[in-house]
JSON list of C-alpha atoms in Angstrom, two decimals:
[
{"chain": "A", "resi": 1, "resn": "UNK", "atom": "CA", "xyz": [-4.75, -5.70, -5.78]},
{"chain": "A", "resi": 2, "resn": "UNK", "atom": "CA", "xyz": [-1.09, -6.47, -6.51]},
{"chain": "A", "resi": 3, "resn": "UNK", "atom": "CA", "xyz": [-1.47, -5.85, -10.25]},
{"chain": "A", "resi": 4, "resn": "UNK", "atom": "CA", "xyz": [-3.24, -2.70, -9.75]},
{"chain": "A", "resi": 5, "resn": "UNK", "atom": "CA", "xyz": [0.11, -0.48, -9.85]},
{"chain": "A", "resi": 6, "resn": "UNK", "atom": "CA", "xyz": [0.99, -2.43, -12.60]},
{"chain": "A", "resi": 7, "resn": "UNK", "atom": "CA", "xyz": [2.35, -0.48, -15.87]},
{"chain": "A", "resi": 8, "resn": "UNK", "atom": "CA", "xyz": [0.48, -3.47, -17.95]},
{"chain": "A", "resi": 9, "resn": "UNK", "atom": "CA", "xyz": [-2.50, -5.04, -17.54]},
{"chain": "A", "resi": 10, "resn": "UNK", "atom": "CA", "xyz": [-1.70, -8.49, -16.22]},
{"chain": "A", "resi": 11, "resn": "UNK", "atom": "CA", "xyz": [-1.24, -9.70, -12.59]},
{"chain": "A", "resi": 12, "resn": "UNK", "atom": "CA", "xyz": [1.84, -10.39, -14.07]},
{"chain": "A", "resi": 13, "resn": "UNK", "atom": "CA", "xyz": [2.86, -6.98, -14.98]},
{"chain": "A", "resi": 14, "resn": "UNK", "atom": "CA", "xyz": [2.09, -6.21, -11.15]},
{"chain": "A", "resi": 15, "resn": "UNK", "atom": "CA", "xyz": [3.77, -3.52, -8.67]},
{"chain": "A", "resi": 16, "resn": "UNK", "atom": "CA", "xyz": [4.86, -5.87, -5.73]},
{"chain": "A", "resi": 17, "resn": "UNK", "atom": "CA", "xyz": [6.66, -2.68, -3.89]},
{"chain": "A", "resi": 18, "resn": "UNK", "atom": "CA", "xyz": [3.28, -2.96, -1.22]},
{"chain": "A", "resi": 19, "resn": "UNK", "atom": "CA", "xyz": [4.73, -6.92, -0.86]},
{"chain": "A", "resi": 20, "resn": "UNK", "atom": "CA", "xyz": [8.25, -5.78, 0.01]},
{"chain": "A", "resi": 21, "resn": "UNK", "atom": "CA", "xyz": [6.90, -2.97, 2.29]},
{"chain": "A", "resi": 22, "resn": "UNK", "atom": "CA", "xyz": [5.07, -5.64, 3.91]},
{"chain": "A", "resi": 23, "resn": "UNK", "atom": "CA", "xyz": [7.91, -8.18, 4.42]},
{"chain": "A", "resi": 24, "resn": "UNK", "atom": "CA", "xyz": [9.96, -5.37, 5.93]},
{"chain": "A", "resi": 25, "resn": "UNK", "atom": "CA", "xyz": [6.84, -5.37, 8.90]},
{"chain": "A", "resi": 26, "resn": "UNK", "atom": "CA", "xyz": [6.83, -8.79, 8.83]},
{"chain": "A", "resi": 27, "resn": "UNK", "atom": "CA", "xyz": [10.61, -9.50, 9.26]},
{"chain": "A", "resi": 28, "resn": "UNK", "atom": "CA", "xyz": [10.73, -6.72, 12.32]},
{"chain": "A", "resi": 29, "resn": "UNK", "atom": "CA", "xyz": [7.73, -7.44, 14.22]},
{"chain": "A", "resi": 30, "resn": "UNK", "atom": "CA", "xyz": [6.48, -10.83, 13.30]},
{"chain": "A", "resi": 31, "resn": "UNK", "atom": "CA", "xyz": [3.37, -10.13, 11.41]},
{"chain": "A", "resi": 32, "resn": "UNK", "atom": "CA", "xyz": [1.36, -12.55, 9.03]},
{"chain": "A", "resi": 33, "resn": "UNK", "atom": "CA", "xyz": [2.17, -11.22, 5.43]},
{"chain": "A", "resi": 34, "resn": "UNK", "atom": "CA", "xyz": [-1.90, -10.64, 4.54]},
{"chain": "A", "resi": 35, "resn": "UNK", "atom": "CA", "xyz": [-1.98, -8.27, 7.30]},
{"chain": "A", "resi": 36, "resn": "UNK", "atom": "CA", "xyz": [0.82, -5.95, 6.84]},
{"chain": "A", "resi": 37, "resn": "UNK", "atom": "CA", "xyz": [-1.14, -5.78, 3.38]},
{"chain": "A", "resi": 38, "resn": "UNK", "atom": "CA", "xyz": [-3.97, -4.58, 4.65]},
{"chain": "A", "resi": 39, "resn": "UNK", "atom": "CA", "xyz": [-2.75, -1.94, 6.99]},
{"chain": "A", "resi": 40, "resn": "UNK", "atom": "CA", "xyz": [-0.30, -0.76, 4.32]},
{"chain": "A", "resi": 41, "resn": "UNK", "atom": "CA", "xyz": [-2.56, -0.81, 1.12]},
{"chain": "A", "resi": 42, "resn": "UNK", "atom": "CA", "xyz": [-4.47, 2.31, 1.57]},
{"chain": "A", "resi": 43, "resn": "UNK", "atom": "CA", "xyz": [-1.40, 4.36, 2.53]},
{"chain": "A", "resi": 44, "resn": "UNK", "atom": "CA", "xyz": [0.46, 3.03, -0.99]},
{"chain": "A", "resi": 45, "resn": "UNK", "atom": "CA", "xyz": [-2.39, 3.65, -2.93]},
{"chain": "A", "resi": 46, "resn": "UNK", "atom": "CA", "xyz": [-2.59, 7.02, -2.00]},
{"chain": "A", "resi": 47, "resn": "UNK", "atom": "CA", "xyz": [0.62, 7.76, -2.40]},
{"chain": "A", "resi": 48, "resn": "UNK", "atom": "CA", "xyz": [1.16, 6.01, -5.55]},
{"chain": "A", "resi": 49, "resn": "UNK", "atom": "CA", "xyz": [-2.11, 6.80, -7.10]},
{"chain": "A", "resi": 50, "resn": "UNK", "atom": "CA", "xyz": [-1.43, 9.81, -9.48]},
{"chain": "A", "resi": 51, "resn": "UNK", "atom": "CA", "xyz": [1.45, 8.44, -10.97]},
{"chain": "A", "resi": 52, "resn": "UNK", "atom": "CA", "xyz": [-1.76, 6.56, -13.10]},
{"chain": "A", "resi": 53, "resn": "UNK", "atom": "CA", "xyz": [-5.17, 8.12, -11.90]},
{"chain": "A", "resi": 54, "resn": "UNK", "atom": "CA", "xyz": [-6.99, 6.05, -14.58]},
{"chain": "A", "resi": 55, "resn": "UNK", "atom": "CA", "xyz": [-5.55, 2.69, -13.37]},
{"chain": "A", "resi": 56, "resn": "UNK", "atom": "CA", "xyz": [-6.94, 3.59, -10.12]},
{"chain": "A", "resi": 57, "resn": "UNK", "atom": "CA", "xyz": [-10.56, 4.44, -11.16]},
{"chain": "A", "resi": 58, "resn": "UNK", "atom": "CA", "xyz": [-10.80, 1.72, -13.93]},
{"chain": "A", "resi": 59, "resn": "UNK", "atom": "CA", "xyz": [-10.17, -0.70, -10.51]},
{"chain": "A", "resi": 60, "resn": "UNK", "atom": "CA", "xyz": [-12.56, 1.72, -8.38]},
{"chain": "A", "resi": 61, "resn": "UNK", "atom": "CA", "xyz": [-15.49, 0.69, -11.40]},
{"chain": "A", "resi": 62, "resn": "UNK", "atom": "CA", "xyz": [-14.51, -2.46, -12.43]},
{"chain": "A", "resi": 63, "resn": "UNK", "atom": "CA", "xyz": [-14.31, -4.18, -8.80]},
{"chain": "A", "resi": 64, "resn": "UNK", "atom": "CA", "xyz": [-17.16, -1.59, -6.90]},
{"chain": "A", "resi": 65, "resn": "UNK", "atom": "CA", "xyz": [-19.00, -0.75, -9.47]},
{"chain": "A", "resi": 66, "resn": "UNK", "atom": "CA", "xyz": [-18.11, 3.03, -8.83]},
{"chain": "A", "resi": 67, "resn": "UNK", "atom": "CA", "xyz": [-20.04, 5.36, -11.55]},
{"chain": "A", "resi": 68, "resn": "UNK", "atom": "CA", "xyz": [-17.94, 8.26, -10.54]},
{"chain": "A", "resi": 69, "resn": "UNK", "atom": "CA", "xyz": [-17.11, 9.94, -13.64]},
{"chain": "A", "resi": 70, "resn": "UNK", "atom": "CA", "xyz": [-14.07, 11.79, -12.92]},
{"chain": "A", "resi": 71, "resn": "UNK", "atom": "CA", "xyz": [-11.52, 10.01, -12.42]},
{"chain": "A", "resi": 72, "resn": "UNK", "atom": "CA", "xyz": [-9.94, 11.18, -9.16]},
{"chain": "A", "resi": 73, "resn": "UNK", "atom": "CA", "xyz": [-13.42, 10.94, -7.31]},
{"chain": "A", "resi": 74, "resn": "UNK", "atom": "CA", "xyz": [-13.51, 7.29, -8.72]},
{"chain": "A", "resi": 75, "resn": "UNK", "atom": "CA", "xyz": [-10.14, 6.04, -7.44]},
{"chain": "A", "resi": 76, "resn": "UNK", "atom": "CA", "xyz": [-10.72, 7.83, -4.08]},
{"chain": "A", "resi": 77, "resn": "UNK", "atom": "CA", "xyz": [-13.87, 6.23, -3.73]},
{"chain": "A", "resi": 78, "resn": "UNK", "atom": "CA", "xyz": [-12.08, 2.59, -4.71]},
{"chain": "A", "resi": 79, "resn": "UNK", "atom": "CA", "xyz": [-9.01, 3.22, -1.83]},
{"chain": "A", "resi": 80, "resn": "UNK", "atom": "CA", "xyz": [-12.44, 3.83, 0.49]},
{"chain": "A", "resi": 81, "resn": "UNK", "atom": "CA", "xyz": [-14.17, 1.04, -0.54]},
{"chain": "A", "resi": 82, "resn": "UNK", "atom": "CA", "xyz": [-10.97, -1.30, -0.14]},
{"chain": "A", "resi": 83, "resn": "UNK", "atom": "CA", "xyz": [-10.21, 0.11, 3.32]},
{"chain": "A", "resi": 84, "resn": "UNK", "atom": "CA", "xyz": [-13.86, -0.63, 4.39]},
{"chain": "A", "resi": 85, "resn": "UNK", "atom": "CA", "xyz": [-13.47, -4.19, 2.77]},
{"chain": "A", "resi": 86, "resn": "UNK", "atom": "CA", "xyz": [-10.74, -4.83, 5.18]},
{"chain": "A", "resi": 87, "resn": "UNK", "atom": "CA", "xyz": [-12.32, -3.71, 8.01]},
{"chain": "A", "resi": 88, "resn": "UNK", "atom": "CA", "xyz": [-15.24, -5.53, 6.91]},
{"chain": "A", "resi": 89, "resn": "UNK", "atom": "CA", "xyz": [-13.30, -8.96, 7.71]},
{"chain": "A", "resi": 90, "resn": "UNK", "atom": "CA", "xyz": [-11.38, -7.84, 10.58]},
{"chain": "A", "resi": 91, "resn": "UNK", "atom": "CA", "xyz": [-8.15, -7.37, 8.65]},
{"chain": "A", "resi": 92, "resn": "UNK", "atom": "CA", "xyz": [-5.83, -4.38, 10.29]},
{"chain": "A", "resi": 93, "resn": "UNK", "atom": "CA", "xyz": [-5.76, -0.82, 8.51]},
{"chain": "A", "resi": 94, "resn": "UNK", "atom": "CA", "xyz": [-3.08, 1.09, 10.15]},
{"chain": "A", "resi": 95, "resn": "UNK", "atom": "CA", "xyz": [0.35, -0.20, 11.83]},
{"chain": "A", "resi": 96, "resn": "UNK", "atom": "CA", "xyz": [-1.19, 0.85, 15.04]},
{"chain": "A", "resi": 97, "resn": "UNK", "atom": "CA", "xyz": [-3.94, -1.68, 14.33]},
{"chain": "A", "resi": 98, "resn": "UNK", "atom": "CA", "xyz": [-1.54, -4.25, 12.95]},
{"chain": "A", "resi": 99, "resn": "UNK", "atom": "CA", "xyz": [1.34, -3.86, 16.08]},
{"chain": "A", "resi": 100, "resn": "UNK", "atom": "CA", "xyz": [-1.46, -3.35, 18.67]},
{"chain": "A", "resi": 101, "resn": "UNK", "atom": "CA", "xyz": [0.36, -0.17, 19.84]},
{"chain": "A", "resi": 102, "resn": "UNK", "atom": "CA", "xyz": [1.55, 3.11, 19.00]},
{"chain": "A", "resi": 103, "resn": "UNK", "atom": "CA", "xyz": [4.00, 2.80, 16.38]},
{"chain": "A", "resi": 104, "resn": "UNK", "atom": "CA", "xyz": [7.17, 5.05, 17.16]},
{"chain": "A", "resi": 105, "resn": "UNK", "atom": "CA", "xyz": [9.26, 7.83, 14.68]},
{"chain": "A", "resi": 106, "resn": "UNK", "atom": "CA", "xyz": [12.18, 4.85, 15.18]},
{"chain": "A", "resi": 107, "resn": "UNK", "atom": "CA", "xyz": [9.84, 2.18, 14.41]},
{"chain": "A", "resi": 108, "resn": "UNK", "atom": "CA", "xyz": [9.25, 4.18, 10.76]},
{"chain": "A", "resi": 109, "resn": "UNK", "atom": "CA", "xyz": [12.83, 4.41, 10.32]},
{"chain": "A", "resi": 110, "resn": "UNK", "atom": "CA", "xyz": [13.43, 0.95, 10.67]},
{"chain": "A", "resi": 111, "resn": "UNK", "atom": "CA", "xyz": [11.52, 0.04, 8.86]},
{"chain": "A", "resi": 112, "resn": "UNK", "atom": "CA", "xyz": [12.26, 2.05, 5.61]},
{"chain": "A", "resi": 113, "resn": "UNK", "atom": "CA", "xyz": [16.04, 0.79, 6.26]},
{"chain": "A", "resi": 114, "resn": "UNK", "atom": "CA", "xyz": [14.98, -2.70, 6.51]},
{"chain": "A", "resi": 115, "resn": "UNK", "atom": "CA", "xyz": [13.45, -2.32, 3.32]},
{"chain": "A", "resi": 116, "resn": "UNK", "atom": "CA", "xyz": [15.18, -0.16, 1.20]},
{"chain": "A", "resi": 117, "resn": "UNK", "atom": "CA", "xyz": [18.54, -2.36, 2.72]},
{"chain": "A", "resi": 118, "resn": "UNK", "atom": "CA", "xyz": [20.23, 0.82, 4.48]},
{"chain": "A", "resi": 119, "resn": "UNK", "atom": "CA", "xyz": [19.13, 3.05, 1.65]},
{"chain": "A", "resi": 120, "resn": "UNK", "atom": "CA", "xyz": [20.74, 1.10, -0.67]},
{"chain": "A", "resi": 121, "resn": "UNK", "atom": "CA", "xyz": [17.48, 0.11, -3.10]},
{"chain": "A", "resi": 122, "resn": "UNK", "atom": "CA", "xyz": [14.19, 1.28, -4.59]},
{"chain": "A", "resi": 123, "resn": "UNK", "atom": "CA", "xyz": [11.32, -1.25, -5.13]},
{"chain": "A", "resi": 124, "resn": "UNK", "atom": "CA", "xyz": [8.39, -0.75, -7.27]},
{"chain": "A", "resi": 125, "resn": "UNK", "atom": "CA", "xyz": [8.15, -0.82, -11.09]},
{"chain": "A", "resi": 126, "resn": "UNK", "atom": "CA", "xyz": [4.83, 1.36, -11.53]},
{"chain": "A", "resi": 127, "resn": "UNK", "atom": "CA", "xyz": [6.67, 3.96, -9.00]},
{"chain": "A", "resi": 128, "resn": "UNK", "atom": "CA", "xyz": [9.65, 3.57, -7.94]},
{"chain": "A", "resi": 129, "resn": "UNK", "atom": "CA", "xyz": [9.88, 3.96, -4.09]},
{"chain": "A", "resi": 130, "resn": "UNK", "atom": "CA", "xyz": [13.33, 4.79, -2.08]},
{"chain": "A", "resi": 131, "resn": "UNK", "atom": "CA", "xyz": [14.08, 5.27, 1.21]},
{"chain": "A", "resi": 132, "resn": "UNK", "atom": "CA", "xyz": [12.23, 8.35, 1.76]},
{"chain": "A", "resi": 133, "resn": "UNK", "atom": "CA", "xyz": [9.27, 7.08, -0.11]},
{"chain": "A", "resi": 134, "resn": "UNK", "atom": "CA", "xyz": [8.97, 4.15, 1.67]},
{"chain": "A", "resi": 135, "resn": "UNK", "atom": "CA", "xyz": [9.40, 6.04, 4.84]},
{"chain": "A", "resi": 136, "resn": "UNK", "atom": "CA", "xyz": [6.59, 8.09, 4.39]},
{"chain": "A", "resi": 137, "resn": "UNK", "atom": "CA", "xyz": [4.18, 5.23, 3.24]},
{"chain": "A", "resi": 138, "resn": "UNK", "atom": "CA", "xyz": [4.71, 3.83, 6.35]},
{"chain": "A", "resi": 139, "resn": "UNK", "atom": "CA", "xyz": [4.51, 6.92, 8.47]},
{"chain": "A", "resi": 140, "resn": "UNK", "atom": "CA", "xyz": [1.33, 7.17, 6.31]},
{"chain": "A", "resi": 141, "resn": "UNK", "atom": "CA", "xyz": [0.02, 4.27, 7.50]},
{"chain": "A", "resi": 142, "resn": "UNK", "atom": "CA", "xyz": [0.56, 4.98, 11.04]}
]
């Protein structure tokens, strides 16, 4: 999943902007790093998904064995299947699954400032993702 927002086609090439939003959760609230990935992942995907469309259905194919061909429907159907996954084996989907409580406007906000170091950095090399990005990926994932 990490190389998926990747601009090449290595894990090594990967987009570890979902990582950082991640350590920002688990640096505030004390969360195990796999699960801030999995209630984050769908919310980044979407919002990062049509800055490559194809990226996202050629891992919608190659890992479900989606045989949507439009490309849109495919990725769609790939962010689905990965949420389900998740559930699948317990793993959060939401920050309100992840905190075990309603997650609050100030609770977004600290978090994008945590991460994006007062507004003072973007992350992500497939997108880049500042403040206000990073805000709403997590307000996303509420």
């Amino acid at each position: 999943l990490t190389g998926l927002g990747a601009k090449g086609d290595t894990p090594r090439d990967g987009d570890w902007s979902c990582h950082q939003l991640g350590m920002s959760i688990s640096s505030l609230f004390d969360s195990t790093h796999g699960a801030t990935l999995s209630a984050l992942w769908v919310s980044w995907a979407n919002y990062v998904k049509d800055e490559n469309i194809a990226r996202f259905a050629r891992f919608a194919r190659r890992v479900y064995g989606i045989a949507e061909s439009d490309d849109e429907k495919a990725a769609a159907a790939g962010i689905k299947k990965t949420e389900e996954f998740f559930k699948s084996v317990d793993m959060p989907t939401s920050l309100h699954e992840l905190l075990g409580r309603e997650v609050s406007d100030k609770d977004i906000e600290d978090l994008a400032l945590n991460c994006s170091y007062n507004k003072s950095r973007s992350i992500g090399c497939f997108k880049s993702l500042d403040y206000q990005d990073m805000y709403n990926i997590y307000n996303n994932a509420i």
